[in-house]
Amino acid sequence: MNKNMKTSIISGLTLTLVLGCSSSPLSANESFSQQANTLDTNRETIASQVSHTKQTSPPDFNDYPATESFSGDPAPVDLSSDPDARRFRTVLREGAQTGPNFAGKYTVVTWGCGTSCQSVAIVDAETGSVYMPGIVAEAGVKHKLDSRLLVVNPPENTPGNRPDWMETSYYVWDGTELTEVSTSSSSSSRKEEVDDWTDTFFYAVHPDMKGRSIDPSQELYVREWNALRGVVKNWVGWIESNCGSASSDQDQASVNNVSVRDKLADAVFYARHPELNGREIRSGETALANEWKSIHDRISGVLFSGFC
């Protein structure tokens, strides 16, 4: 996956989603071009705000007020609105029932996808349409009903013990997609290292890909890659802390090495099986156990020992 994968994921939503998220259907007096112009205007506004925000302080919820509202009971979740919605149907339905909590008429739904991993979806309370932007958080998300700003890994969620590798990202919702408007500072070399190792593990699990770039429409692969990256970022931080000096504890390094392999296997496995909601594989679930072992074996083929 190239280094612009996150941007590609967010901007790569399909035309189907663009059409599906309109607050009302097209009428005889309202052309598609008029709606497209409205969307373009929203994006131009966000772009101008992005330029200002990146030069000053982190975005504030008040900078991006909600422009839509909703009252009444939420619509049933439309499982046909996203290719992966049916796989997540239980958590989506449970989350959507609570009603809007974001941008006036939308509900942000999150669920576990492994260790320090939360998947994110947005459900339209008016239409039931589902939007899955491919975002994975390590420390949760923050959002408000009266704002279009979504914060991934908000600093207040990790007070006093925040890893230096963790990024806080700020996204703005325009009614059809999320646009990243700011990210907490992190060295480009660190990001490249994390992305490179994420690629290494992903292609070890998927040798059939033969190093081909992931297309944003391949949502399962996108989720797996993002889930792996969440673990890799933690692992790279551990490498710097424990393997960067001659005093590194060889035995402890070996123990953590095994733990990392398990966490990476978990990341891929639970990205594939959101219906498990992170629970352990039960006795008798042979097929699931064999699948996890296959993932683990492929990841174990990547040599860790050269670092410690």
PDB file of N, CA and C in Angstrom, residues 10-23 35 38-40 42-43 46 68 106 122 124 130-133 172-179:
ATOM      1  N   ILE A  10     -10.210   7.582   2.167  1.00  0.00           N
ATOM      2  CA  ILE A  10     -11.250   8.535   2.490  1.00  0.00           C
ATOM      3  C   ILE A  10     -11.859   9.140   1.232  1.00  0.00           C
ATOM      4  N   SER A  11     -11.008   9.451   0.244  1.00  0.00           N
ATOM      5  CA  SER A  11     -11.515  10.114  -0.943  1.00  0.00           C
ATOM      6  C   SER A  11     -12.067   9.145  -1.970  1.00  0.00           C
ATOM      7  N   GLY A  12     -11.888   7.850  -1.738  1.00  0.00           N
ATOM      8  CA  GLY A  12     -12.258   6.868  -2.744  1.00  0.00           C
ATOM      9  C   GLY A  12     -13.649   6.303  -2.610  1.00  0.00           C
ATOM     10  N   LEU A  13     -14.548   6.964  -1.881  1.00  0.00           N
ATOM     11  CA  LEU A  13     -15.901   6.465  -1.771  1.00  0.00           C
ATOM     12  C   LEU A  13     -16.571   6.445  -3.135  1.00  0.00           C
ATOM     13  N   THR A  14     -17.413   5.479  -3.372  1.00  0.00           N
ATOM     14  CA  THR A  14     -18.004   5.297  -4.686  1.00  0.00           C
ATOM     15  C   THR A  14     -19.149   6.254  -4.934  1.00  0.00           C
ATOM     16  N   LEU A  15     -19.499   6.392  -6.227  1.00  0.00           N
ATOM     17  CA  LEU A  15     -20.607   7.246  -6.604  1.00  0.00           C
ATOM     18  C   LEU A  15     -21.904   6.761  -5.976  1.00  0.00           C
ATOM     19  N   THR A  16     -21.996   5.448  -5.757  1.00  0.00           N
ATOM     20  CA  THR A  16     -23.189   4.901  -5.126  1.00  0.00           C
ATOM     21  C   THR A  16     -23.413   5.523  -3.767  1.00  0.00           C
ATOM     22  N   LEU A  17     -22.326   5.673  -2.987  1.00  0.00           N
ATOM     23  CA  LEU A  17     -22.457   6.279  -1.672  1.00  0.00           C
ATOM     24  C   LEU A  17     -22.829   7.742  -1.789  1.00  0.00           C
ATOM     25  N   VAL A  18     -22.260   8.423  -2.786  1.00  0.00           N
ATOM     26  CA  VAL A  18     -22.581   9.832  -2.973  1.00  0.00           C
ATOM     27  C   VAL A  18     -24.065  10.015  -3.225  1.00  0.00           C
ATOM     28  N   LEU A  19     -24.628   9.141  -4.068  1.00  0.00           N
ATOM     29  CA  LEU A  19     -26.043   9.239  -4.366  1.00  0.00           C
ATOM     30  C   LEU A  19     -26.884   8.807  -3.176  1.00  0.00           C
ATOM     31  N   GLY A  20     -26.418   7.775  -2.447  1.00  0.00           N
ATOM     32  CA  GLY A  20     -27.220   7.192  -1.391  1.00  0.00           C
ATOM     33  C   GLY A  20     -27.367   8.055  -0.175  1.00  0.00           C
ATOM     34  N   CYS A  21     -26.502   9.072  -0.013  1.00  0.00           N
ATOM     35  CA  CYS A  21     -26.530   9.824   1.223  1.00  0.00           C
ATOM     36  C   CYS A  21     -27.270  11.134   1.092  1.00  0.00           C
ATOM     37  N   SER A  22     -27.907  11.407  -0.043  1.00  0.00           N
ATOM     38  CA  SER A  22     -28.654  12.642  -0.186  1.00  0.00           C
ATOM     39  C   SER A  22     -29.771  12.673   0.841  1.00  0.00           C
ATOM     40  N   SER A  23     -30.011  13.849   1.428  1.00  0.00           N
ATOM     41  CA  SER A  23     -31.034  13.959   2.455  1.00  0.00           C
ATOM     42  C   SER A  23     -32.425  13.800   1.877  1.00  0.00           C
ATOM     43  N   GLN A  35     -27.109  19.187  -7.325  1.00  0.00           N
ATOM     44  CA  GLN A  35     -26.615  18.538  -6.107  1.00  0.00           C
ATOM     45  C   GLN A  35     -25.100  18.428  -6.136  1.00  0.00           C
ATOM     46  N   THR A  38     -23.591  21.618  -5.148  1.00  0.00           N
ATOM     47  CA  THR A  38     -23.680  21.818  -3.705  1.00  0.00           C
ATOM     48  C   THR A  38     -22.567  21.066  -2.988  1.00  0.00           C
ATOM     49  N   LEU A  39     -22.330  19.805  -3.421  1.00  0.00           N
ATOM     50  CA  LEU A  39     -21.257  19.017  -2.816  1.00  0.00           C
ATOM     51  C   LEU A  39     -19.905  19.669  -3.068  1.00  0.00           C
ATOM     52  N   ASP A  40     -19.699  20.176  -4.297  1.00  0.00           N
ATOM     53  CA  ASP A  40     -18.435  20.839  -4.619  1.00  0.00           C
ATOM     54  C   ASP A  40     -18.233  22.064  -3.747  1.00  0.00           C
ATOM     55  N   ASN A  42     -19.426  22.528  -0.726  1.00  0.00           N
ATOM     56  CA  ASN A  42     -19.074  22.055   0.616  1.00  0.00           C
ATOM     57  C   ASN A  42     -17.599  21.693   0.685  1.00  0.00           C
ATOM     58  N   ARG A  43     -17.099  21.008  -0.364  1.00  0.00           N
ATOM     59  CA  ARG A  43     -15.706  20.582  -0.352  1.00  0.00           C
ATOM     60  C   ARG A  43     -14.757  21.774  -0.460  1.00  0.00           C
ATOM     61  N   ILE A  46     -14.574  23.264   2.937  1.00  0.00           N
ATOM     62  CA  ILE A  46     -13.700  22.460   3.793  1.00  0.00           C
ATOM     63  C   ILE A  46     -12.245  22.687   3.427  1.00  0.00           C
ATOM     64  N   GLU A  68     -27.325  19.847   9.157  1.00  0.00           N
ATOM     65  CA  GLU A  68     -28.531  19.047   9.005  1.00  0.00           C
ATOM     66  C   GLU A  68     -29.082  18.712  10.384  1.00  0.00           C
ATOM     67  N   TYR A 106     -26.662  11.963  11.872  1.00  0.00           N
ATOM     68  CA  TYR A 106     -25.889  10.735  11.660  1.00  0.00           C
ATOM     69  C   TYR A 106     -25.498  10.095  12.998  1.00  0.00           C
ATOM     70  N   ILE A 122     -20.545   5.195   9.828  1.00  0.00           N
ATOM     71  CA  ILE A 122     -21.487   6.292   9.995  1.00  0.00           C
ATOM     72  C   ILE A 122     -22.816   5.867   9.380  1.00  0.00           C
ATOM     73  N   ASP A 124     -26.815   7.034   8.512  1.00  0.00           N
ATOM     74  CA  ASP A 124     -27.763   8.125   8.331  1.00  0.00           C
ATOM     75  C   ASP A 124     -29.068   7.755   9.022  1.00  0.00           C
ATOM     76  N   VAL A 130     -25.497   3.346   5.187  1.00  0.00           N
ATOM     77  CA  VAL A 130     -24.273   3.093   5.949  1.00  0.00           C
ATOM     78  C   VAL A 130     -23.073   3.597   5.166  1.00  0.00           C
ATOM     79  N   TYR A 131     -22.152   4.252   5.848  1.00  0.00           N
ATOM     80  CA  TYR A 131     -20.918   4.748   5.253  1.00  0.00           C
ATOM     81  C   TYR A 131     -19.753   4.181   6.057  1.00  0.00           C
ATOM     82  N   MET A 132     -18.866   3.453   5.378  1.00  0.00           N
ATOM     83  CA  MET A 132     -17.740   2.832   6.062  1.00  0.00           C
ATOM     84  C   MET A 132     -16.460   3.375   5.447  1.00  0.00           C
ATOM     85  N   PRO A 133     -15.862   4.385   6.083  1.00  0.00           N
ATOM     86  CA  PRO A 133     -14.722   5.097   5.488  1.00  0.00           C
ATOM     87  C   PRO A 133     -13.384   4.393   5.596  1.00  0.00           C
ATOM     88  N   VAL A 172     -13.550  15.978   8.634  1.00  0.00           N
ATOM     89  CA  VAL A 172     -14.798  16.726   8.508  1.00  0.00           C
ATOM     90  C   VAL A 172     -15.726  16.000   7.548  1.00  0.00           C
ATOM     91  N   TRP A 173     -16.959  15.855   7.959  1.00  0.00           N
ATOM     92  CA  TRP A 173     -17.985  15.166   7.188  1.00  0.00           C
ATOM     93  C   TRP A 173     -18.751  16.181   6.345  1.00  0.00           C
ATOM     94  N   ASP A 174     -18.904  15.906   5.033  1.00  0.00           N
ATOM     95  CA  ASP A 174     -19.628  16.839   4.162  1.00  0.00           C
ATOM     96  C   ASP A 174     -20.964  16.278   3.688  1.00  0.00           C
ATOM     97  N   GLY A 175     -21.392  15.172   4.289  1.00  0.00           N
ATOM     98  CA  GLY A 175     -22.640  14.559   3.884  1.00  0.00           C
ATOM     99  C   GLY A 175     -22.460  13.354   2.993  1.00  0.00           C
ATOM    100  N   THR A 176     -21.249  13.195   2.438  1.00  0.00           N
ATOM    101  CA  THR A 176     -20.969  12.044   1.578  1.00  0.00           C
ATOM    102  C   THR A 176     -19.645  11.372   1.912  1.00  0.00           C
ATOM    103  N   GLU A 177     -18.706  12.109   2.476  1.00  0.00           N
ATOM    104  CA  GLU A 177     -17.399  11.533   2.765  1.00  0.00           C
ATOM    105  C   GLU A 177     -16.708  12.327   3.851  1.00  0.00           C
ATOM    106  N   LEU A 178     -15.660  11.732   4.399  1.00  0.00           N
ATOM    107  CA  LEU A 178     -14.818  12.381   5.399  1.00  0.00           C
ATOM    108  C   LEU A 178     -13.558  12.905   4.731  1.00  0.00           C
ATOM    109  N   THR A 179     -13.183  14.122   5.081  1.00  0.00           N
ATOM    110  CA  THR A 179     -11.947  14.717   4.581  1.00  0.00           C
ATOM    111  C   THR A 179     -11.033  14.994   5.770  1.00  0.00           C
TER     112      THR A 179
END
